[in-house]
Amino acid sequence: MQTKHTTKPFWLIILLILSLALQGCNRKFLGFNFHRDDVLVQEIDYDYLSTRTKFKYKNGDDKTKATARMRIKKDSLIWFSLTPGVGIEAARGRITKDSLILVDRINKEYYAFSFAELSAQYNFQFSYNLFQSVLIGDLPIPRRKGDQVVKKGNNQVIIQTEGPLKINNTIGPKTARLENLYASTSESLNTLEIKYGEFKPLNEKAFANKALMILTYFTEGKKQQATVDIEHNRVQIEDSSLSFPFSIPDRYTLHK
């Protein structure tokens, strides 16, 4: 488990990678074959989704393994709980349209950020939509007529911009899903790359069962890199609404 001085970047990275692409579905799967003249991008249809995911995190000498449970209400709320392998919840988080809150049960404290604060602090444009898209494996920005599309081998790359943020989305010809995301910003050298793999069916669409996230960032001019390996062992698109239990104990202090 991380010590107190490394807790902050650790939980922020975890927020980005919880349950990226999830395995499941009992329907008969006939394989992926989405060949079209134009770029075809499949999206996952859901209102509520839950998952259980294992991940390995590394940032320099810091290494952590944990199991994550996640619940999503589409376009509204992301909830997660982290257990580091000893059966005790280490952290719980909630992401809404305007903010995110992290409760660190190990150090008895919590973090609260608006997306404006988080973007300014890490010099990278964060938003709820970006978090949700990264977790599910959809395009971070809805497809627009002005998006540039280039051919790269057998793949199509959709290039999107949103203010200083530039995102290259590589779409696989067989999965019709996002297989690689590379995000950068003109305001800094920070970059985010996500590599999706081992696609399996989820409600007759392709969903990555494994993913690798690489976040490169600079602290006081020094280049640092955090990586997270993802392996998903359960996912469920829920037929009914989910609960999102979340509270901050009175004895917990706000980390500043």
mmCIF file of N, CA, C and O in Angstrom, residues 12-104:
data_model
loop_
_atom_site.group_PDB
_atom_site.id
_atom_site.type_symbol
_atom_site.label_atom_id
_atom_site.label_comp_id
_atom_site.label_asym_id
_atom_site.label_seq_id
_atom_site.Cartn_x
_atom_site.Cartn_y
_atom_site.Cartn_z
ATOM 1 N N LEU A 12 -5.217 9.350 -8.063
ATOM 2 C CA LEU A 12 -5.626 10.064 -9.270
ATOM 3 C C LEU A 12 -5.414 9.207 -10.509
ATOM 4 O O LEU A 12 -6.231 9.208 -11.427
ATOM 5 N N ILE A 13 -4.331 8.466 -10.556
ATOM 6 C CA ILE A 13 -4.112 7.569 -11.684
ATOM 7 C C ILE A 13 -5.169 6.472 -11.686
ATOM 8 O O ILE A 13 -5.724 6.117 -12.733
ATOM 9 N N ILE A 14 -5.490 5.940 -10.513
ATOM 10 C CA ILE A 14 -6.484 4.874 -10.433
ATOM 11 C C ILE A 14 -7.831 5.341 -10.971
ATOM 12 O O ILE A 14 -8.549 4.596 -11.638
ATOM 13 N N LEU A 15 -8.192 6.584 -10.710
ATOM 14 C CA LEU A 15 -9.456 7.114 -11.236
ATOM 15 C C LEU A 15 -9.531 6.977 -12.744
ATOM 16 O O LEU A 15 -10.596 6.726 -13.305
ATOM 17 N N LEU A 16 -8.421 7.152 -13.412
ATOM 18 C CA LEU A 16 -8.426 7.118 -14.867
ATOM 19 C C LEU A 16 -8.542 5.706 -15.425
ATOM 20 O O LEU A 16 -8.959 5.533 -16.562
ATOM 21 N N ILE A 17 -8.138 4.694 -14.653
ATOM 22 C CA ILE A 17 -8.026 3.379 -15.260
ATOM 23 C C ILE A 17 -9.025 2.340 -14.755
ATOM 24 O O ILE A 17 -9.047 1.243 -15.263
ATOM 25 N N LEU A 18 -9.855 2.683 -13.785
ATOM 26 C CA LEU A 18 -10.759 1.688 -13.224
ATOM 27 C C LEU A 18 -11.637 1.061 -14.301
ATOM 28 O O LEU A 18 -12.394 1.742 -14.978
ATOM 29 N N SER A 19 -11.514 -0.214 -14.465
ATOM 30 C CA SER A 19 -12.429 -0.996 -15.299
ATOM 31 C C SER A 19 -12.600 -0.458 -16.701
ATOM 32 O O SER A 19 -13.694 -0.115 -17.126
ATOM 33 N N LEU A 20 -11.522 -0.436 -17.451
ATOM 34 C CA LEU A 20 -11.546 0.182 -18.779
ATOM 35 C C LEU A 20 -12.423 -0.577 -19.765
ATOM 36 O O LEU A 20 -13.196 0.004 -20.504
ATOM 37 N N ALA A 21 -12.285 -1.845 -19.841
ATOM 38 C CA ALA A 21 -13.052 -2.592 -20.833
ATOM 39 C C ALA A 21 -13.349 -3.959 -20.257
ATOM 40 O O ALA A 21 -12.477 -4.622 -19.761
ATOM 41 N N LEU A 22 -14.567 -4.370 -20.282
ATOM 42 C CA LEU A 22 -15.017 -5.376 -19.361
ATOM 43 C C LEU A 22 -15.538 -6.613 -20.074
ATOM 44 O O LEU A 22 -16.102 -6.527 -21.147
ATOM 45 N N GLN A 23 -15.356 -7.758 -19.445
ATOM 46 C CA GLN A 23 -15.694 -9.011 -20.064
ATOM 47 C C GLN A 23 -17.078 -9.482 -19.616
ATOM 48 O O GLN A 23 -17.516 -9.205 -18.532
ATOM 49 N N GLY A 24 -17.739 -10.202 -20.459
ATOM 50 C CA GLY A 24 -19.029 -10.738 -20.061
ATOM 51 C C GLY A 24 -19.861 -11.134 -21.244
ATOM 52 O O GLY A 24 -19.357 -11.281 -22.347
ATOM 53 N N CYS A 25 -21.165 -11.321 -21.024
ATOM 54 C CA CYS A 25 -22.176 -11.616 -22.033
ATOM 55 C C CYS A 25 -22.281 -13.103 -22.308
ATOM 56 O O CYS A 25 -21.309 -13.754 -22.627
ATOM 57 N N ASN A 26 -23.479 -13.647 -22.174
ATOM 58 C CA ASN A 26 -23.710 -15.055 -22.420
ATOM 59 C C ASN A 26 -24.249 -15.330 -23.815
ATOM 60 O O ASN A 26 -24.502 -16.467 -24.182
ATOM 61 N N ARG A 27 -24.458 -14.278 -24.607
ATOM 62 C CA ARG A 27 -24.987 -14.476 -25.940
ATOM 63 C C ARG A 27 -23.952 -15.152 -26.837
ATOM 64 O O ARG A 27 -22.751 -15.017 -26.643
ATOM 65 N N LYS A 28 -24.411 -15.852 -27.840
ATOM 66 C CA LYS A 28 -23.514 -16.505 -28.779
ATOM 67 C C LYS A 28 -22.726 -15.460 -29.543
ATOM 68 O O LYS A 28 -23.273 -14.511 -30.086
ATOM 69 N N PHE A 29 -21.414 -15.663 -29.613
ATOM 70 C CA PHE A 29 -20.529 -14.693 -30.258
ATOM 71 C C PHE A 29 -20.052 -15.267 -31.579
ATOM 72 O O PHE A 29 -19.507 -16.363 -31.638
ATOM 73 N N LEU A 30 -20.249 -14.528 -32.651
ATOM 74 C CA LEU A 30 -19.928 -15.016 -33.986
ATOM 75 C C LEU A 30 -18.662 -14.395 -34.554
ATOM 76 O O LEU A 30 -18.333 -14.609 -35.713
ATOM 77 N N GLY A 31 -17.955 -13.603 -33.762
ATOM 78 C CA GLY A 31 -16.716 -12.981 -34.222
ATOM 79 C C GLY A 31 -16.933 -11.543 -34.650
ATOM 80 O O GLY A 31 -18.061 -11.088 -34.819
ATOM 81 N N PHE A 32 -15.842 -10.824 -34.819
ATOM 82 C CA PHE A 32 -15.909 -9.422 -35.189
ATOM 83 C C PHE A 32 -15.646 -9.281 -36.687
ATOM 84 O O PHE A 32 -14.678 -9.802 -37.213
ATOM 85 N N ASN A 33 -16.481 -8.563 -37.373
ATOM 86 C CA ASN A 33 -16.292 -8.331 -38.800
ATOM 87 C C ASN A 33 -17.051 -7.076 -39.196
ATOM 88 O O ASN A 33 -18.166 -7.132 -39.683
ATOM 89 N N PHE A 34 -16.441 -5.914 -38.960
ATOM 90 C CA PHE A 34 -17.103 -4.637 -39.190
ATOM 91 C C PHE A 34 -16.393 -3.856 -40.287
ATOM 92 O O PHE A 34 -15.904 -2.772 -40.074
ATOM 93 N N HIS A 35 -16.289 -4.431 -41.473
ATOM 94 C CA HIS A 35 -15.590 -3.759 -42.570
ATOM 95 C C HIS A 35 -16.538 -2.806 -43.278
ATOM 96 O O HIS A 35 -17.599 -3.192 -43.745
ATOM 97 N N ARG A 36 -16.163 -1.547 -43.343
ATOM 98 C CA ARG A 36 -16.956 -0.527 -44.024
ATOM 99 C C ARG A 36 -16.030 0.426 -44.754
ATOM 100 O O ARG A 36 -14.846 0.557 -44.416
ATOM 101 N N ASP A 37 -16.543 1.116 -45.768
ATOM 102 C CA ASP A 37 -15.737 2.107 -46.474
ATOM 103 C C ASP A 37 -15.409 3.277 -45.552
ATOM 104 O O ASP A 37 -14.306 3.805 -45.548
ATOM 105 N N ASP A 38 -16.401 3.712 -44.766
ATOM 106 C CA ASP A 38 -16.192 4.797 -43.822
ATOM 107 C C ASP A 38 -15.804 4.205 -42.475
ATOM 108 O O ASP A 38 -15.899 2.999 -42.250
ATOM 109 N N VAL A 39 -15.375 5.049 -41.540
ATOM 110 C CA VAL A 39 -14.995 4.577 -40.217
ATOM 111 C C VAL A 39 -16.257 4.232 -39.432
ATOM 112 O O VAL A 39 -17.124 5.084 -39.224
ATOM 113 N N LEU A 40 -16.351 2.993 -38.993
ATOM 114 C CA LEU A 40 -17.476 2.567 -38.173
ATOM 115 C C LEU A 40 -16.978 2.385 -36.744
ATOM 116 O O LEU A 40 -16.034 1.633 -36.503
ATOM 117 N N VAL A 41 -17.593 3.088 -35.808
ATOM 118 C CA VAL A 41 -17.203 3.003 -34.405
ATOM 119 C C VAL A 41 -18.400 2.515 -33.603
ATOM 120 O O VAL A 41 -19.432 3.181 -33.539
ATOM 121 N N GLN A 42 -18.265 1.343 -32.997
ATOM 122 C CA GLN A 42 -19.328 0.784 -32.170
ATOM 123 C C GLN A 42 -19.249 1.348 -30.755
ATOM 124 O O GLN A 42 -18.162 1.480 -30.193
ATOM 125 N N GLU A 43 -20.385 1.678 -30.167
ATOM 126 C CA GLU A 43 -20.443 2.110 -28.774
ATOM 127 C C GLU A 43 -21.258 1.117 -27.964
ATOM 128 O O GLU A 43 -22.161 0.456 -28.495
ATOM 129 N N ILE A 44 -20.934 1.001 -26.681
ATOM 130 C CA ILE A 44 -21.638 0.084 -25.796
ATOM 131 C C ILE A 44 -22.905 0.757 -25.289
ATOM 132 O O ILE A 44 -22.874 1.892 -24.802
ATOM 133 N N ASP A 45 -24.033 0.061 -25.398
ATOM 134 C CA ASP A 45 -25.312 0.582 -24.928
ATOM 135 C C ASP A 45 -25.564 0.137 -23.489
ATOM 136 O O ASP A 45 -25.580 -1.061 -23.200
ATOM 137 N N TYR A 46 -25.755 1.097 -22.587
ATOM 138 C CA TYR A 46 -26.043 0.770 -21.191
ATOM 139 C C TYR A 46 -26.588 2.008 -20.494
ATOM 140 O O TYR A 46 -26.362 3.138 -20.925
ATOM 141 N N ASP A 47 -27.329 1.785 -19.426
ATOM 142 C CA ASP A 47 -27.721 2.857 -18.515
ATOM 143 C C ASP A 47 -26.942 2.735 -17.212
ATOM 144 O O ASP A 47 -26.449 3.713 -16.673
ATOM 145 N N TYR A 48 -26.852 1.479 -16.709
ATOM 146 C CA TYR A 48 -26.073 1.188 -15.506
ATOM 147 C C TYR A 48 -25.141 0.021 -15.795
ATOM 148 O O TYR A 48 -25.527 -0.946 -16.465
ATOM 149 N N LEU A 49 -23.920 0.116 -15.276
ATOM 150 C CA LEU A 49 -22.917 -0.921 -15.510
ATOM 151 C C LEU A 49 -22.122 -1.146 -14.230
ATOM 152 O O LEU A 49 -21.815 -0.206 -13.503
ATOM 153 N N SER A 50 -21.793 -2.404 -13.960
ATOM 154 C CA SER A 50 -20.959 -2.729 -12.803
ATOM 155 C C SER A 50 -19.858 -3.690 -13.236
ATOM 156 O O SER A 50 -20.008 -4.427 -14.212
ATOM 157 N N THR A 51 -18.755 -3.679 -12.487
ATOM 158 C CA THR A 51 -17.633 -4.521 -12.876
ATOM 159 C C THR A 51 -16.731 -4.841 -11.692
ATOM 160 O O THR A 51 -16.767 -4.181 -10.646
ATOM 161 N N ARG A 52 -15.914 -5.864 -11.873
ATOM 162 C CA ARG A 52 -14.858 -6.220 -10.933
ATOM 163 C C ARG A 52 -13.578 -6.394 -11.739
ATOM 164 O O ARG A 52 -13.559 -7.131 -12.721
ATOM 165 N N THR A 53 -12.507 -5.708 -11.331
ATOM 166 C CA THR A 53 -11.296 -5.622 -12.140
ATOM 167 C C THR A 53 -10.052 -5.721 -11.265
ATOM 168 O O THR A 53 -10.012 -5.184 -10.171
ATOM 169 N N LYS A 54 -9.044 -6.414 -11.777
ATOM 170 C CA LYS A 54 -7.737 -6.453 -11.126
ATOM 171 C C LYS A 54 -6.767 -5.556 -11.889
ATOM 172 O O LYS A 54 -6.815 -5.489 -13.107
ATOM 173 N N PHE A 55 -5.915 -4.870 -11.150
ATOM 174 C CA PHE A 55 -4.932 -4.040 -11.815
ATOM 175 C C PHE A 55 -3.608 -4.023 -11.068
ATOM 176 O O PHE A 55 -3.540 -4.305 -9.872
ATOM 177 N N LYS A 56 -2.560 -3.705 -11.831
ATOM 178 C CA LYS A 56 -1.224 -3.533 -11.271
ATOM 179 C C LYS A 56 -0.756 -2.122 -11.622
ATOM 180 O O LYS A 56 -0.768 -1.741 -12.791
ATOM 181 N N TYR A 57 -0.346 -1.395 -10.617
ATOM 182 C CA TYR A 57 0.072 0.006 -10.791
ATOM 183 C C TYR A 57 1.567 0.134 -10.500
ATOM 184 O O TYR A 57 2.091 -0.463 -9.555
ATOM 185 N N LYS A 58 2.270 0.933 -11.322
ATOM 186 C CA LYS A 58 3.685 1.190 -11.090
ATOM 187 C C LYS A 58 4.000 2.633 -11.424
ATOM 188 O O LYS A 58 3.606 3.139 -12.483
ATOM 189 N N ASN A 59 4.702 3.294 -10.519
ATOM 190 C CA ASN A 59 5.158 4.662 -10.741
ATOM 191 C C ASN A 59 6.515 4.785 -10.057
ATOM 192 O O ASN A 59 6.591 4.986 -8.844
ATOM 193 N N GLY A 60 7.586 4.627 -10.835
ATOM 194 C CA GLY A 60 8.913 4.607 -10.234
ATOM 195 C C GLY A 60 9.074 3.376 -9.356
ATOM 196 O O GLY A 60 8.847 2.244 -9.783
ATOM 197 N N ASP A 61 9.423 3.600 -8.087
ATOM 198 C CA ASP A 61 9.581 2.497 -7.146
ATOM 199 C C ASP A 61 8.258 2.091 -6.505
ATOM 200 O O ASP A 61 8.212 1.089 -5.778
ATOM 201 N N ASP A 62 7.210 2.858 -6.725
ATOM 202 C CA ASP A 62 5.907 2.548 -6.144
ATOM 203 C C ASP A 62 5.198 1.472 -6.967
ATOM 204 O O ASP A 62 5.020 1.633 -8.184
ATOM 205 N N LYS A 63 4.809 0.392 -6.318
ATOM 206 C CA LYS A 63 4.106 -0.688 -6.985
ATOM 207 C C LYS A 63 2.917 -1.119 -6.125
ATOM 208 O O LYS A 63 3.053 -1.229 -4.903
ATOM 209 N N THR A 64 1.783 -1.354 -6.754
ATOM 210 C CA THR A 64 0.580 -1.730 -6.021
ATOM 211 C C THR A 64 -0.271 -2.672 -6.856
ATOM 212 O O THR A 64 -0.382 -2.503 -8.067
ATOM 213 N N LYS A 65 -0.857 -3.657 -6.196
ATOM 214 C CA LYS A 65 -1.858 -4.512 -6.814
ATOM 215 C C LYS A 65 -3.162 -4.330 -6.051
ATOM 216 O O LYS A 65 -3.154 -4.178 -4.827
ATOM 217 N N ALA A 66 -4.271 -4.337 -6.747
ATOM 218 C CA ALA A 66 -5.561 -4.151 -6.073
ATOM 219 C C ALA A 66 -6.684 -4.686 -6.942
ATOM 220 O O ALA A 66 -6.524 -4.925 -8.133
ATOM 221 N N THR A 67 -7.814 -4.877 -6.292
ATOM 222 C CA THR A 67 -9.051 -5.231 -6.978
ATOM 223 C C THR A 67 -9.995 -4.048 -6.880
ATOM 224 O O THR A 67 -10.132 -3.439 -5.809
ATOM 225 N N ALA A 68 -10.634 -3.720 -7.978
ATOM 226 C CA ALA A 68 -11.549 -2.577 -8.017
ATOM 227 C C ALA A 68 -12.955 -3.031 -8.352
ATOM 228 O O ALA A 68 -13.157 -3.871 -9.225
ATOM 229 N N ARG A 69 -13.928 -2.483 -7.651
ATOM 230 C CA ARG A 69 -15.341 -2.611 -8.017
ATOM 231 C C ARG A 69 -15.803 -1.248 -8.506
ATOM 232 O O ARG A 69 -15.493 -0.232 -7.898
ATOM 233 N N MET A 70 -16.529 -1.238 -9.604
ATOM 234 C CA MET A 70 -16.970 0.024 -10.162
ATOM 235 C C MET A 70 -18.432 -0.051 -10.552
ATOM 236 O O MET A 70 -18.927 -1.087 -10.990
ATOM 237 N N ARG A 71 -19.123 1.088 -10.379
ATOM 238 C CA ARG A 71 -20.505 1.228 -10.829
ATOM 239 C C ARG A 71 -20.620 2.546 -11.583
ATOM 240 O O ARG A 71 -20.089 3.566 -11.136
ATOM 241 N N ILE A 72 -21.315 2.491 -12.706
ATOM 242 C CA ILE A 72 -21.480 3.698 -13.526
ATOM 243 C C ILE A 72 -22.949 3.919 -13.840
ATOM 244 O O ILE A 72 -23.649 2.981 -14.247
ATOM 245 N N LYS A 73 -23.401 5.124 -13.654
ATOM 246 C CA LYS A 73 -24.666 5.589 -14.208
ATOM 247 C C LYS A 73 -24.292 6.478 -15.381
ATOM 248 O O LYS A 73 -23.673 7.523 -15.202
ATOM 249 N N LYS A 74 -24.626 6.063 -16.568
ATOM 250 C CA LYS A 74 -24.122 6.699 -17.774
ATOM 251 C C LYS A 74 -24.376 8.206 -17.782
ATOM 252 O O LYS A 74 -25.471 8.671 -17.472
ATOM 253 N N ASP A 75 -23.313 8.948 -18.117
ATOM 254 C CA ASP A 75 -23.356 10.407 -18.260
ATOM 255 C C ASP A 75 -23.738 11.132 -16.976
ATOM 256 O O ASP A 75 -24.187 12.270 -17.017
ATOM 257 N N SER A 76 -23.527 10.481 -15.827
ATOM 258 C CA SER A 76 -23.955 11.089 -14.572
ATOM 259 C C SER A 76 -22.987 10.848 -13.416
ATOM 260 O O SER A 76 -22.569 11.784 -12.746
ATOM 261 N N LEU A 77 -22.624 9.573 -13.164
ATOM 262 C CA LEU A 77 -21.920 9.242 -11.930
ATOM 263 C C LEU A 77 -21.053 8.005 -12.126
ATOM 264 O O LEU A 77 -21.481 7.016 -12.719
ATOM 265 N N ILE A 78 -19.823 8.075 -11.611
ATOM 266 C CA ILE A 78 -18.918 6.933 -11.548
ATOM 267 C C ILE A 78 -18.556 6.708 -10.086
ATOM 268 O O ILE A 78 -18.098 7.636 -9.406
ATOM 269 N N TRP A 79 -18.754 5.501 -9.608
ATOM 270 C CA TRP A 79 -18.450 5.129 -8.217
ATOM 271 C C TRP A 79 -17.468 3.975 -8.239
ATOM 272 O O TRP A 79 -17.564 3.079 -9.088
ATOM 273 N N PHE A 80 -16.480 3.975 -7.307
ATOM 274 C CA PHE A 80 -15.554 2.846 -7.259
ATOM 275 C C PHE A 80 -15.079 2.588 -5.842
ATOM 276 O O PHE A 80 -15.096 3.464 -4.968
ATOM 277 N N SER A 81 -14.656 1.340 -5.626
ATOM 278 C CA SER A 81 -14.088 0.908 -4.353
ATOM 279 C C SER A 81 -12.842 0.091 -4.645
ATOM 280 O O SER A 81 -12.829 -0.744 -5.552
ATOM 281 N N LEU A 82 -11.760 0.323 -3.858
ATOM 282 C CA LEU A 82 -10.487 -0.350 -4.073
ATOM 283 C C LEU A 82 -10.106 -1.186 -2.864
ATOM 284 O O LEU A 82 -10.163 -0.717 -1.724
ATOM 285 N N THR A 83 -9.693 -2.438 -3.130
ATOM 286 C CA THR A 83 -9.248 -3.348 -2.081
ATOM 287 C C THR A 83 -7.864 -3.857 -2.467
ATOM 288 O O THR A 83 -7.708 -4.446 -3.548
ATOM 289 N N PRO A 84 -6.837 -3.657 -1.640
ATOM 290 C CA PRO A 84 -5.462 -4.015 -2.024
ATOM 291 C C PRO A 84 -5.088 -5.467 -1.814
ATOM 292 O O PRO A 84 -3.915 -5.798 -1.750
ATOM 293 N N GLY A 85 -6.044 -6.377 -1.685
ATOM 294 C CA GLY A 85 -5.717 -7.783 -1.604
ATOM 295 C C GLY A 85 -5.840 -8.396 -0.224
ATOM 296 O O GLY A 85 -5.761 -9.615 -0.074
ATOM 297 N N VAL A 86 -6.043 -7.596 0.807
ATOM 298 C CA VAL A 86 -6.170 -8.129 2.166
ATOM 299 C C VAL A 86 -7.621 -8.129 2.624
ATOM 300 O O VAL A 86 -7.904 -8.380 3.789
ATOM 301 N N GLY A 87 -8.543 -7.831 1.721
ATOM 302 C CA GLY A 87 -9.965 -7.885 2.047
ATOM 303 C C GLY A 87 -10.518 -6.648 2.700
ATOM 304 O O GLY A 87 -11.684 -6.621 3.086
ATOM 305 N N ILE A 88 -9.706 -5.602 2.846
ATOM 306 C CA ILE A 88 -10.140 -4.370 3.492
ATOM 307 C C ILE A 88 -10.175 -3.254 2.452
ATOM 308 O O ILE A 88 -9.203 -3.057 1.724
ATOM 309 N N GLU A 89 -11.282 -2.525 2.400
ATOM 310 C CA GLU A 89 -11.384 -1.428 1.453
ATOM 311 C C GLU A 89 -10.369 -0.339 1.808
ATOM 312 O O GLU A 89 -10.343 0.154 2.920
ATOM 313 N N ALA A 90 -9.533 0.028 0.828
ATOM 314 C CA ALA A 90 -8.512 1.056 1.051
ATOM 315 C C ALA A 90 -8.987 2.429 0.637
ATOM 316 O O ALA A 90 -8.558 3.435 1.193
ATOM 317 N N ALA A 91 -9.875 2.498 -0.350
ATOM 318 C CA ALA A 91 -10.332 3.801 -0.830
ATOM 319 C C ALA A 91 -11.675 3.651 -1.522
ATOM 320 O O ALA A 91 -12.019 2.584 -2.033
ATOM 321 N N ARG A 92 -12.426 4.737 -1.514
ATOM 322 C CA ARG A 92 -13.699 4.800 -2.232
ATOM 323 C C ARG A 92 -13.780 6.161 -2.895
ATOM 324 O O ARG A 92 -13.365 7.169 -2.325
ATOM 325 N N GLY A 93 -14.299 6.190 -4.118
ATOM 326 C CA GLY A 93 -14.345 7.445 -4.854
ATOM 327 C C GLY A 93 -15.654 7.651 -5.576
ATOM 328 O O GLY A 93 -16.391 6.702 -5.858
ATOM 329 N N ARG A 94 -15.926 8.917 -5.881
ATOM 330 C CA ARG A 94 -17.131 9.291 -6.619
ATOM 331 C C ARG A 94 -16.781 10.418 -7.590
ATOM 332 O O ARG A 94 -16.179 11.416 -7.209
ATOM 333 N N ILE A 95 -17.137 10.223 -8.857
ATOM 334 C CA ILE A 95 -16.903 11.230 -9.887
ATOM 335 C C ILE A 95 -18.250 11.674 -10.427
ATOM 336 O O ILE A 95 -19.062 10.849 -10.845
ATOM 337 N N THR A 96 -18.500 12.970 -10.412
ATOM 338 C CA THR A 96 -19.731 13.536 -10.952
ATOM 339 C C THR A 96 -19.382 14.462 -12.117
ATOM 340 O O THR A 96 -18.223 14.583 -12.498
ATOM 341 N N LYS A 97 -20.369 15.139 -12.668
ATOM 342 C CA LYS A 97 -20.145 15.974 -13.831
ATOM 343 C C LYS A 97 -19.191 17.140 -13.552
ATOM 344 O O LYS A 97 -18.540 17.637 -14.455
ATOM 345 N N ASP A 98 -19.118 17.586 -12.285
ATOM 346 C CA ASP A 98 -18.295 18.757 -12.004
ATOM 347 C C ASP A 98 -17.140 18.523 -11.041
ATOM 348 O O ASP A 98 -16.294 19.403 -10.872
ATOM 349 N N SER A 99 -17.070 17.354 -10.411
ATOM 350 C CA SER A 99 -16.026 17.169 -9.409
ATOM 351 C C SER A 99 -15.751 15.695 -9.146
ATOM 352 O O SER A 99 -16.478 14.813 -9.614
ATOM 353 N N LEU A 100 -14.700 15.445 -8.369
ATOM 354 C CA LEU A 100 -14.413 14.098 -7.898
ATOM 355 C C LEU A 100 -13.957 14.171 -6.452
ATOM 356 O O LEU A 100 -13.310 15.116 -6.021
ATOM 357 N N ILE A 101 -14.345 13.140 -5.695
ATOM 358 C CA ILE A 101 -13.990 13.047 -4.278
ATOM 359 C C ILE A 101 -13.401 11.670 -4.024
ATOM 360 O O ILE A 101 -13.955 10.659 -4.450
ATOM 361 N N LEU A 102 -12.272 11.622 -3.316
ATOM 362 C CA LEU A 102 -11.597 10.386 -2.965
ATOM 363 C C LEU A 102 -11.525 10.263 -1.453
ATOM 364 O O LEU A 102 -11.060 11.184 -0.781
ATOM 365 N N VAL A 103 -11.958 9.154 -0.909
ATOM 366 C CA VAL A 103 -11.874 8.893 0.525
ATOM 367 C C VAL A 103 -10.785 7.856 0.756
ATOM 368 O O VAL A 103 -10.904 6.711 0.322
ATOM 369 N N ASP A 104 -9.699 8.272 1.397
ATOM 370 C CA ASP A 104 -8.550 7.418 1.695
ATOM 371 C C ASP A 104 -8.738 6.824 3.095
ATOM 372 O O ASP A 104 -8.511 7.489 4.102
#
